[in-house]
Coordinates of C-alpha atoms and ligand atoms in Angstrom, one line a residue:
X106 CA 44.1 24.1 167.2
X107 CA 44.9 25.4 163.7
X108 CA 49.2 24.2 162.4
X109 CA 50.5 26.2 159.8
X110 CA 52.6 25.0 157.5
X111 CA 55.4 26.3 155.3
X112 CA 55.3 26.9 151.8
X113 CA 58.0 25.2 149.5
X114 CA 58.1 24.5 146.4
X115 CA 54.6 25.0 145.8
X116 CA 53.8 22.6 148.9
X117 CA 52.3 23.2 152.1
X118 CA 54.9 21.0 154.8
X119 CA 55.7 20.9 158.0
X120 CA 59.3 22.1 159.1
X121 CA 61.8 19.5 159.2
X122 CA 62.5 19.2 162.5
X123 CA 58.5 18.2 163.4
X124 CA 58.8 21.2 165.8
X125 CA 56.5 24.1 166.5
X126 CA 56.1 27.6 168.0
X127 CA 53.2 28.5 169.8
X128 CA 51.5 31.0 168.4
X129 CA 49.5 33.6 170.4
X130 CA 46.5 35.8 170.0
X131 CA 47.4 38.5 172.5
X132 CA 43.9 40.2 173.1
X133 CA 43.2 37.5 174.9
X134 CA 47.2 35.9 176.4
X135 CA 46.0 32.7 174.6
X136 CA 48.4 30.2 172.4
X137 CA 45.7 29.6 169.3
X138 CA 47.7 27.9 166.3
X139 CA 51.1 26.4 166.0
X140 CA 53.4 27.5 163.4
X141 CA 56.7 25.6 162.5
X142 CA 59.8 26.1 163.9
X143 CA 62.0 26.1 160.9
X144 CA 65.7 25.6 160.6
X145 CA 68.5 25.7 157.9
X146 CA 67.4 22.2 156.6
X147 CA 63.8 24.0 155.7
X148 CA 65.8 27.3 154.2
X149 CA 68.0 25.3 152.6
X150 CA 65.4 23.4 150.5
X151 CA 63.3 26.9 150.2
X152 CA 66.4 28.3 148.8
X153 CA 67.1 25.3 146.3
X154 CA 63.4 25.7 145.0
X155 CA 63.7 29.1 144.2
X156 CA 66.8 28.7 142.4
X157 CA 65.0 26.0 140.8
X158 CA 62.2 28.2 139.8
X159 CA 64.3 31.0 138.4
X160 CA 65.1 30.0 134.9
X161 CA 61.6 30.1 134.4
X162 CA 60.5 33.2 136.0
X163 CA 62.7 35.2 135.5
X164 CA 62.6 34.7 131.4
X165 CA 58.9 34.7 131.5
X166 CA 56.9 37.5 129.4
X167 CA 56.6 40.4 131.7
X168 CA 53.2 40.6 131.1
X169 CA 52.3 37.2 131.5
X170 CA 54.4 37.5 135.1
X171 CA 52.2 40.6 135.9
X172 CA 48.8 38.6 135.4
X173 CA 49.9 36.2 138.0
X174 CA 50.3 39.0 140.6
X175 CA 47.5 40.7 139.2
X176 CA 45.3 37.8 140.4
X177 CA 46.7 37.4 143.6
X178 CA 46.2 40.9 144.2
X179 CA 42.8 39.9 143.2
X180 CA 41.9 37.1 145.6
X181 CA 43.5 39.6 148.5
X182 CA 40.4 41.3 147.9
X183 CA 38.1 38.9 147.3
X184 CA 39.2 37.3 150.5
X185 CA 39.6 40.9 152.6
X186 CA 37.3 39.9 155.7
X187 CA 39.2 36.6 156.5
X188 CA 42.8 38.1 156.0
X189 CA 41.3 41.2 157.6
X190 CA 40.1 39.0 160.9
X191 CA 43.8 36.5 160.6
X192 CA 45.4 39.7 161.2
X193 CA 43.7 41.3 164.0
X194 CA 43.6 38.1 166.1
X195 CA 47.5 37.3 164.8
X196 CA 48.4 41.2 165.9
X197 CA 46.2 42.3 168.2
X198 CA 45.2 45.5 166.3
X199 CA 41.6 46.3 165.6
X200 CA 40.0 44.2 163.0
X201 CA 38.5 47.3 161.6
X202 CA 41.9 49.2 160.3
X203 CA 43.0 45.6 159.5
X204 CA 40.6 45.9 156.7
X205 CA 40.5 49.6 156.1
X206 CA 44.5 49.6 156.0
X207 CA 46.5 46.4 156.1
X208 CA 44.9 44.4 153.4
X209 CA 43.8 46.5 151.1
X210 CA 47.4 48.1 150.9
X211 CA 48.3 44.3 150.4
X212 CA 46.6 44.1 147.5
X213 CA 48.1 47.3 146.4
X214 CA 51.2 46.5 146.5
X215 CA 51.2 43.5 144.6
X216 CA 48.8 46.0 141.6
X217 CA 51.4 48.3 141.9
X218 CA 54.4 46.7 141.3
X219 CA 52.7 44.3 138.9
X220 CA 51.5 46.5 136.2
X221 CA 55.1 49.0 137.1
X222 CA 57.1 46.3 135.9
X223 CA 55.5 46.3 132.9
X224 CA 56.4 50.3 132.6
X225 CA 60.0 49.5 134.0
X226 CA 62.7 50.9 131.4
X227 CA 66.3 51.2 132.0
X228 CA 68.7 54.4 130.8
X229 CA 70.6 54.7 127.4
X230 CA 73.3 57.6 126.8
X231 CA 74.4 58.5 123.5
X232 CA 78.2 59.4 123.9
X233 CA 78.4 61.9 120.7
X234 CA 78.7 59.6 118.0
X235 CA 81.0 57.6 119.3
X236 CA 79.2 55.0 121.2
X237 CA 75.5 53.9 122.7
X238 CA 75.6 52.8 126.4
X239 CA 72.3 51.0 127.6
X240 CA 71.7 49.6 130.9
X241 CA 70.5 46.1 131.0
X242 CA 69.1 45.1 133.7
X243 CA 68.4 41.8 135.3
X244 CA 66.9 40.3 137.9
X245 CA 69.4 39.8 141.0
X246 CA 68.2 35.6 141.8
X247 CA 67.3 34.6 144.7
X248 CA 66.2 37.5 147.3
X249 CA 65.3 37.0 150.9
X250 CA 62.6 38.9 152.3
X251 CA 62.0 39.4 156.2
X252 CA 59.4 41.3 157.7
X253 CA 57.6 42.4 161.0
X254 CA 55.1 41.9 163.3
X255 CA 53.6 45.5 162.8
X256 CA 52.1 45.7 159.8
X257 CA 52.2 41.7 158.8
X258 CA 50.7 41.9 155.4
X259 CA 50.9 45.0 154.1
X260 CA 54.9 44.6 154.6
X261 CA 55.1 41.1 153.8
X262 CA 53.8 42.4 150.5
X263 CA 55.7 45.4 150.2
X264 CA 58.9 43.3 149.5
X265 CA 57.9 39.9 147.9
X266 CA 55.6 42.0 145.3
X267 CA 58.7 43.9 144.0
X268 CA 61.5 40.9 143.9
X269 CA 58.9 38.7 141.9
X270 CA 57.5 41.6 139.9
X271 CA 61.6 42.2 139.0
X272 CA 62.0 38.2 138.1
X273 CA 63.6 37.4 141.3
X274 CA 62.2 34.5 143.0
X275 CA 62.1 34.9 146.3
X276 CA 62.7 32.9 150.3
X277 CA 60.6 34.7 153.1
X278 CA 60.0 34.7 156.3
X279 CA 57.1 36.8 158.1
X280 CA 57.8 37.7 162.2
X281 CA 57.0 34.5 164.1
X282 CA 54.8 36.5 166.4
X283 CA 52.0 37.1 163.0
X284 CA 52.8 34.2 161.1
X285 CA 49.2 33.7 160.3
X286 CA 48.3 36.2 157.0
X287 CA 51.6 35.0 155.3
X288 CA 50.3 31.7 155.7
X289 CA 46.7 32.8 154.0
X290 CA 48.8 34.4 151.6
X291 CA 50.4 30.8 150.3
X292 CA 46.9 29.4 150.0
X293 CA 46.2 32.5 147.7
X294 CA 49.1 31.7 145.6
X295 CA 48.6 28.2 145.1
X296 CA 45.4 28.9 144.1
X297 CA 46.1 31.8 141.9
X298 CA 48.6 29.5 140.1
X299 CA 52.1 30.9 140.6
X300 CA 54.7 28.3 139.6
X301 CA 56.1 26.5 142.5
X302 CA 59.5 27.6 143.9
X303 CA 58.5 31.2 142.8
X304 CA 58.0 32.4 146.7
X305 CA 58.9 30.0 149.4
X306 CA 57.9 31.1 152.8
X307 CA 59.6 29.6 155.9
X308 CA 58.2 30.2 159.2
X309 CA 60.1 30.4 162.5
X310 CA 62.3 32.1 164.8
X311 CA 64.5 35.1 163.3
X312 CA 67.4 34.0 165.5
X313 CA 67.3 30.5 163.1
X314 CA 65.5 30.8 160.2
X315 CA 65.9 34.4 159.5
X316 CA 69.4 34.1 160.0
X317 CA 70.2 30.9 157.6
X318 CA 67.9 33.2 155.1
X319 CA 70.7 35.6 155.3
X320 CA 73.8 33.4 156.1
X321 CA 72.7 31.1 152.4
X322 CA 75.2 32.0 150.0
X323 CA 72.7 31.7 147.3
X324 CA 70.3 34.4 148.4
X325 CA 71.6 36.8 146.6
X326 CA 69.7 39.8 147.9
X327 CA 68.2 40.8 151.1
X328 CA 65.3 43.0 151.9
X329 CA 64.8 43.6 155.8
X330 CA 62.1 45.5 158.1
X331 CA 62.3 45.6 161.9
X332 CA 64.6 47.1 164.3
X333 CA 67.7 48.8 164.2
X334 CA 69.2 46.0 166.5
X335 CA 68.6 43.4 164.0
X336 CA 69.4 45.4 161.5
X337 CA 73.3 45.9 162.7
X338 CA 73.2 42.1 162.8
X339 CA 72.0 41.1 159.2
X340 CA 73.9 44.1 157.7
X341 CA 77.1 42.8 160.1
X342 CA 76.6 38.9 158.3
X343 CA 75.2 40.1 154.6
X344 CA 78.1 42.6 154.1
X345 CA 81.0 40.3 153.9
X346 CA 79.2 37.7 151.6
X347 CA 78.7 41.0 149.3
X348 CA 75.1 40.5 148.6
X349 CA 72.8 43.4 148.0
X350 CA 70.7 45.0 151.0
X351 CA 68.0 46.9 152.1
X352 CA 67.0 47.8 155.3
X353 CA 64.4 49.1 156.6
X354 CA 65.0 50.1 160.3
X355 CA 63.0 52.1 163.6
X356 CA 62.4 55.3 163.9
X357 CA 62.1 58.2 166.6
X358 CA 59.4 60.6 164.6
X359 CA 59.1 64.2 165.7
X360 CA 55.6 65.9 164.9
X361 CA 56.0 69.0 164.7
X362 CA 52.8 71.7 165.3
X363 CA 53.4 75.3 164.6
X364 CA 50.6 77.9 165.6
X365 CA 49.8 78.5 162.8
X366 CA 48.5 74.9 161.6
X367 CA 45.1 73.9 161.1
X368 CA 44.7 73.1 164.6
X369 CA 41.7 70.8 164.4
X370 CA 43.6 68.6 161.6
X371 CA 46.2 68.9 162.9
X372 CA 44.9 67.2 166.6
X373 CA 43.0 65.0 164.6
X374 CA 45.8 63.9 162.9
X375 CA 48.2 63.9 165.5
X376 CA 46.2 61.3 167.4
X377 CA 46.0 59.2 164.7
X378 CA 50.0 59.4 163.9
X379 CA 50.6 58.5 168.3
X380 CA 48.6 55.9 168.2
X381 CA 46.8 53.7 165.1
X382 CA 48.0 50.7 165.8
X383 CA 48.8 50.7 169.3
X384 CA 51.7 53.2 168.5
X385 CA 53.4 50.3 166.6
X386 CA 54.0 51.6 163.3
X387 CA 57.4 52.7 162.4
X388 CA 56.1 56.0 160.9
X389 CA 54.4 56.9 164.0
X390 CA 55.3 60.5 165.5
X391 CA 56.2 59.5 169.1
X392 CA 58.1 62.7 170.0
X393 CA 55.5 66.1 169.6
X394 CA 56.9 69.5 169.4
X395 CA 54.1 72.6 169.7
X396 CA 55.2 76.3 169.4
X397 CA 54.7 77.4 173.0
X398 CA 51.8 80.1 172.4
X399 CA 49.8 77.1 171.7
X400 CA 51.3 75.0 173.5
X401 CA 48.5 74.8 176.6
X402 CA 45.6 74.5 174.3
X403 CA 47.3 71.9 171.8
X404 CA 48.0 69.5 175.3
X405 CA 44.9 70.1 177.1
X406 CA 42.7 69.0 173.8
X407 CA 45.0 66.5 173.1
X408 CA 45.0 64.9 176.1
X409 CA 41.1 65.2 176.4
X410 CA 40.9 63.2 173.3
X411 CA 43.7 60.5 174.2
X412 CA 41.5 59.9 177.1
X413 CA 38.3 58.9 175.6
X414 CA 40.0 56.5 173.0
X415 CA 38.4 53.1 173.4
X416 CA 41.0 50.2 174.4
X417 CA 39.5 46.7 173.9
X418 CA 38.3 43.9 172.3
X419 CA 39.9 44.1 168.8
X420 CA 37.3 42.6 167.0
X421 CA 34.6 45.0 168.3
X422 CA 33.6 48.1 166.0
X423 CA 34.0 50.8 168.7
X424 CA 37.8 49.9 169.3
X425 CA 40.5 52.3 168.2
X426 CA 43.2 50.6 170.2
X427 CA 43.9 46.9 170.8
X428 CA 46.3 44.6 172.4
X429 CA 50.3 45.0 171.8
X430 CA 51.8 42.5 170.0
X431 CA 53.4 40.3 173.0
X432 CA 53.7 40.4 176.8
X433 CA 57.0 41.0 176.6
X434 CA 56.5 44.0 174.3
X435 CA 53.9 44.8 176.4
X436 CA 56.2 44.7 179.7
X437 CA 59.0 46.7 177.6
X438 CA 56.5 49.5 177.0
X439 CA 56.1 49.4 180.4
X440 CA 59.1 49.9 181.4
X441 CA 59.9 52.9 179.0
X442 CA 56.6 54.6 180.9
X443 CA 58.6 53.7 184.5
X444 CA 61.6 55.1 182.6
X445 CA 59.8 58.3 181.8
X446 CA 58.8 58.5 185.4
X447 CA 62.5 58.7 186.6
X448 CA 63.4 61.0 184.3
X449 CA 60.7 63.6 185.1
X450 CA 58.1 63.2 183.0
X451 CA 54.8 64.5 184.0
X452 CA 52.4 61.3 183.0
X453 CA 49.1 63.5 181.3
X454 CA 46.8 60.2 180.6
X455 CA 47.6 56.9 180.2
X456 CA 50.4 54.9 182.0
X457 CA 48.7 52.0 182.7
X458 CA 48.1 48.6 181.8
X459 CA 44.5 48.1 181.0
X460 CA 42.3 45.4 182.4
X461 CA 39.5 44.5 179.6
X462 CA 36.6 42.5 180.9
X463 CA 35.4 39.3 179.2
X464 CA 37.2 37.1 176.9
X465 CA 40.4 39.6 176.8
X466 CA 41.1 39.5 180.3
X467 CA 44.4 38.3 179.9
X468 CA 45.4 40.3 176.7
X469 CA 48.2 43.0 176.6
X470 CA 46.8 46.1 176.7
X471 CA 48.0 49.6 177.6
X472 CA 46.5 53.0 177.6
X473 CA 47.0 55.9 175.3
X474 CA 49.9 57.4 177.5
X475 CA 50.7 61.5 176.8
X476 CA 54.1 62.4 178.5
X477 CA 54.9 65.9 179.0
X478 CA 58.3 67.6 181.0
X479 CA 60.9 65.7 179.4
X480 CA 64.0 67.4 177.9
X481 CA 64.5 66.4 174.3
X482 CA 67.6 64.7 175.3
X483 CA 66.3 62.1 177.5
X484 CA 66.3 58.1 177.2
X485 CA 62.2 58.3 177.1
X486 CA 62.9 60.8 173.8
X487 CA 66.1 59.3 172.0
X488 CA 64.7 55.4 172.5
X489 CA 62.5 53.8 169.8
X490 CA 59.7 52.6 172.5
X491 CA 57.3 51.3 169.6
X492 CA 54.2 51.4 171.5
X493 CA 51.1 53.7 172.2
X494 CA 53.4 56.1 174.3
X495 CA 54.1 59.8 173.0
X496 CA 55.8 62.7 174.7
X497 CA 54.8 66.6 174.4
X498 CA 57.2 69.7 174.4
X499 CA 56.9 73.0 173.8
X500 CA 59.3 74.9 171.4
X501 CA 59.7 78.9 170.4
X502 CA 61.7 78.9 167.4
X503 CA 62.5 77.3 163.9
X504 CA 66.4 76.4 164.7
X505 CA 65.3 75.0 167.9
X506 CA 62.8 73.2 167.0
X507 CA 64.7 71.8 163.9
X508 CA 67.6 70.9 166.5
X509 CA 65.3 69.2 168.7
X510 CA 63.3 66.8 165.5
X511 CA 67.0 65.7 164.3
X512 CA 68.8 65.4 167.8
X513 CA 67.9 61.5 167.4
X514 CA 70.2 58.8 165.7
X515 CA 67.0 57.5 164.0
X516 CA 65.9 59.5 161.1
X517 CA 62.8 57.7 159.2
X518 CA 59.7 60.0 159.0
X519 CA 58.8 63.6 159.9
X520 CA 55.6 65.6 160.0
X521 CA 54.8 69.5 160.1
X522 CA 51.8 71.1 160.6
X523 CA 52.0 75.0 159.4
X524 CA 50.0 77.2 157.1
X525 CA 53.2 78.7 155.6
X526 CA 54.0 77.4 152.6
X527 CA 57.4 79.1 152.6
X528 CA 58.2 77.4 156.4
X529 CA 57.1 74.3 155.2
X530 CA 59.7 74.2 152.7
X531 CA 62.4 75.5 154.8
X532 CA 62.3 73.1 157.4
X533 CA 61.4 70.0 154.8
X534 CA 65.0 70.6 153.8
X535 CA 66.5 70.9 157.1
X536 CA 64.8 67.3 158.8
X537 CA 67.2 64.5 158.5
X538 CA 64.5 62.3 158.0
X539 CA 63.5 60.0 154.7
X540 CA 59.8 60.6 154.3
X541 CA 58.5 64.6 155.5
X542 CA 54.6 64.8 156.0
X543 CA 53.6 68.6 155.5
X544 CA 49.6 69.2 156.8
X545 CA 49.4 65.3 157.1
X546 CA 50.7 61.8 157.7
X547 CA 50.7 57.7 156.3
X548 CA 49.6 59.7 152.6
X549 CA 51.4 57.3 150.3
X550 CA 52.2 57.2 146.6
X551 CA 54.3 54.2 145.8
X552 CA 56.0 56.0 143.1
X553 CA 57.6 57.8 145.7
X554 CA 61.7 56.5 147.1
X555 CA 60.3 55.2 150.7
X556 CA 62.9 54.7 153.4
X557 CA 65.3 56.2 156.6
X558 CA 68.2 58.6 157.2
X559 CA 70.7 57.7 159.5
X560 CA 70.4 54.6 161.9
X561 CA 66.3 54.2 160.4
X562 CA 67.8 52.2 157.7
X563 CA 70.1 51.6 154.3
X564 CA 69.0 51.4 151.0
X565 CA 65.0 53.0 149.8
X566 CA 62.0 51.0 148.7
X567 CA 58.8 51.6 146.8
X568 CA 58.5 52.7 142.9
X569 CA 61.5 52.2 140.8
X570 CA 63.5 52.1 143.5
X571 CA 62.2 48.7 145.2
X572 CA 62.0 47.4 141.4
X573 CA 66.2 48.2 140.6
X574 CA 66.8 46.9 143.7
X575 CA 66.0 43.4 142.7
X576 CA 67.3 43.9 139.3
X577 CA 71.6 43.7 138.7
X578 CA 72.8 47.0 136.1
X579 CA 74.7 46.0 133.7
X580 CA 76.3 48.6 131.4
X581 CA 76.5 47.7 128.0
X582 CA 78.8 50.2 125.3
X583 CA 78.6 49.7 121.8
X584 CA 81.0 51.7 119.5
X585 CA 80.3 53.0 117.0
Ligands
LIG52 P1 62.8 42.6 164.6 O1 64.0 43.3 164.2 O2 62.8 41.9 166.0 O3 62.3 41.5 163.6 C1 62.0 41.7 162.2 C2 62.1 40.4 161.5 O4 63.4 39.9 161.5 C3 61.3 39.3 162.1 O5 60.8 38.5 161.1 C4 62.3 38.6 162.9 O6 61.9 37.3 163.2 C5 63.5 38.6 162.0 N1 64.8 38.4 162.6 C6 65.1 38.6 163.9 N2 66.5 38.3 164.1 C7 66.9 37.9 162.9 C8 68.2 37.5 162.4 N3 69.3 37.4 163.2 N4 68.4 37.3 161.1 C9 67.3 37.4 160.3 N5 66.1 37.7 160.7 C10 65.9 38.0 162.0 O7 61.6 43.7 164.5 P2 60.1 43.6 165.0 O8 59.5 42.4 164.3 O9 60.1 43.7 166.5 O10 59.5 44.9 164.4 C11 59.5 46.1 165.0 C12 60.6 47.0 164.4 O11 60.5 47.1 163.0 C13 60.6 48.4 165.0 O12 61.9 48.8 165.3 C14 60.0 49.2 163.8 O13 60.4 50.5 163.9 C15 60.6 48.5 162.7 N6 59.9 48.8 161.5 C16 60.4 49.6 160.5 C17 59.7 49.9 159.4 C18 60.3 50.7 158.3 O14 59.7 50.7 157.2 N7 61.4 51.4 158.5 C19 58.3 49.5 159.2 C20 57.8 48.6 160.3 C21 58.6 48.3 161.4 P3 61.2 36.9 164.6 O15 60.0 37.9 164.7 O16 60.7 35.5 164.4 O17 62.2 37.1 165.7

């Protein structure tokens, strides 16, 4: 059986306690590698290498800084079958959108906010000819980075690639239920030569390790994904030490299908944005609103395509949905289908846990589940269930509908399906959500702001935006 190590100060070590976590490949219920259980002895000597580090980083050329993540961007590719397989037997999601989605927007990432902090430049404003004010910018020290289980990678990335593209050097910690591409991923650095200390990654539970992450007085920044829960609880420790913060929290996403969409896109789409990833992305759309003169044919097609989706084996080419993350993510979806039960709902396909034959007999796998009769207001539609579960619901006008997609306290991601360019501007405005899909959904440009509205999060990522965030304004006046 496989240990993983943590990475520190350029070293591959075991945590200092000696102990470990089992780690499980949940296709098939099985503990497959060990990964340490870390403590505040590991953080704290994670935390002391990166401030070691930063001198040098952070007053390293730009460029020179770039070419380093340039080439681990590189070897991402280079090694896309093997991260592609870690992370489909680490997550339980089909090996094939591992490597169609997860890795290669690894690698992206780390392009993207290489060569951007090259482009980076900061504001000056000419006060009449009195004085020059220019914004210097610097990086903010030590950040701490924690990320989910969902998308291991491809979010792992998403915040380490920005903090050491800024100068920051950085103390992370992937979820301890998909340690295992993280782990790749410190292999790729050593080998690509990053100085040690840059990124330290500390494995264990988020209850320890993430916690001394954010408790260290000498991370100065932290950038979180996961759930809103966790999210109360780092913002609740991080606020009184003053330290920067980003959060990056669940969602409730409402889908909304006019009749006058594209209707084959827009059912193509739709079952793609319920359930890639067994329903466990944070942008999914888990609540779906259809004008009700198309209401009928919208369910009946959708549900007739929800039905023939293939649940199995992850590694096999003709699955589109694998195993959830965890039994006991698996039993909570469960329970929100027993919830939706006794509240009503009208289960359309799906509901079930689904026995797979072979080698995955003991994974934790559900079926594609379509809810319909639920009011709007309901647990089943104001709970983040994160799992291959979506209700429908009919709506007949603009306001209501708009009433309905914002009646949630999350607020992350939206998506509309109309013809009508004027409608699709009107109601853009009106969603209190951070990211609006019109006519599609997961399109990303990573110049774009990236983040939630409301109780979905604090504080946007991607483009300039994930690049200030590591970086400390200073305001500099000059008189003239
Ligand atoms: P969690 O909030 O349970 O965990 C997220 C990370 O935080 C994990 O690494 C976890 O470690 C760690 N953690 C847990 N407790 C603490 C703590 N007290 N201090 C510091 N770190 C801690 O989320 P999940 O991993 O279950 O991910 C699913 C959630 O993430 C969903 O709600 C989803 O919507 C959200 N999400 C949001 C996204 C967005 O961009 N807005 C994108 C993707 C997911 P460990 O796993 O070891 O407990």
């Amino acid at each position: 059986m496989e240990t993983l190590y943590n990475y520190i100060e350029g070293k591959l070590l075991p945590p200092h306690a000696g102990k470990y976590i089992d780690n499980y490949n949940p296709a098939e219920g099985k503990v497959y590698s060990l990964i340490p259980d870390s403590d505040e002895r590991d953080v704290a000597a994670a935390v002391a290498a990166a401030q070691h580090a930063f001198a040098e980083w952070s007053s390293m050329p730009v460029d020179k800084r770039s070419a380093i993540l340039l080439r681990i961007a590189d070897l991402i590719d280079r090694d896309l079958d093997k991260l592609a397989l870690a992370e489909s037997i680490d997550n339980g999601k089909p090996v094939k959108l591992a490597r169609a989605v997860d890795i290669p927007r690894a690698s992206a990432n780390m392009r993207f906010f290489a060569s951007g902090a090259i482009h980076f430049a900061s504001e000056a404003h000419v006060t009449g000819n009195e004085a020059v004010n220019y914004t210097l910018r610097t990086p903010v020290g030590v950040a701490g980075c924690i990320s989910p289980w969902n998308l291991p990678l491809y979010l792992f990335t998403w915040k380490i690639a920005p903090a050491l593209a800024a100068g920051c050097t950085v103390v992370a910690k992937p979820s301890e239920l998909t340690p295992m591409t993280a782990f790749l991923f410190s292999q790729l650095c050593i080998e690509a030569g990053l100085p040690k200390g840059v990124l330290n990654i500390v494995h264990g539970l988020g209850t320890k390790a993430g916690q001394a992450i954010v408790e260290h007085p000498d991370v100065t920044a932290i950038s979180f994904t996961g759930g809103t829960v966790t999210g109360r609880k780092i913002a609740a420790t991080a606020a009184p030490m003053f330290k920067k913060l980003s959060l990056e929290l669940g969602g409730k996403n409402p889908n909304i299908v006019f009749a006058d969409c594209d209707f084959e896109q827009a059912i193509q789409t739709s079952l793609h944005s319920s359930f890639s990833n067994q329903g466990e992305i944070c942008l999914c759309g888990s609540r779906i609103f259809v004008e009700q003169s198309i209401y009928q044919k919208f369910t009946d097609e959708f549900v007739k395509r929800t039905t023939a989706l293939v649940v199995g084996d992850p590694l096999l080419p003709e699955t589109t949905t694998g195993a959830l993350v965890s039994e006991v993510h698996m039993n909570k979806i469960l329970s929100y289908i027993e919830l939706a039960k006794q509240e009503g709902g009208d289960i359309l396909a799906g509901g079930n846990r689904v026995a797979v034959a072979g080698k995955c007999a003991q994974g934790y796998f559900i079926a594609p589940t379509v809810i319909a009769g639920l009011d709007h207001l309901c647990r089943t539609n104001q709970e983040e269930i994160f799992g291959p579960v979506v209700t429908i619901m009919p709506f007949e006008t603009e306001d209501e509908v708009i009433r309905y997609a914002n009646s949630t306290t999350y607020g992350l991601s939206a998506t509309l399906w109309t013809e009508n360019l004027k409608r699709a501007h009107r109601i853009s405005a009106q969603l209190k959500s951070g990211i609006i899909w019109v006519n599609c959904w997961l399109f990303r440009d990573l110049r774009s702001p990236f983040g939630g509205m409301k109780q979905s999060g604090v504080g946007r990522e991607g483009g300039w935006e994930a690049l200030r965030f590591f970086t400390e304004a200073k305001n500099v006046c000059i008189k003239l």
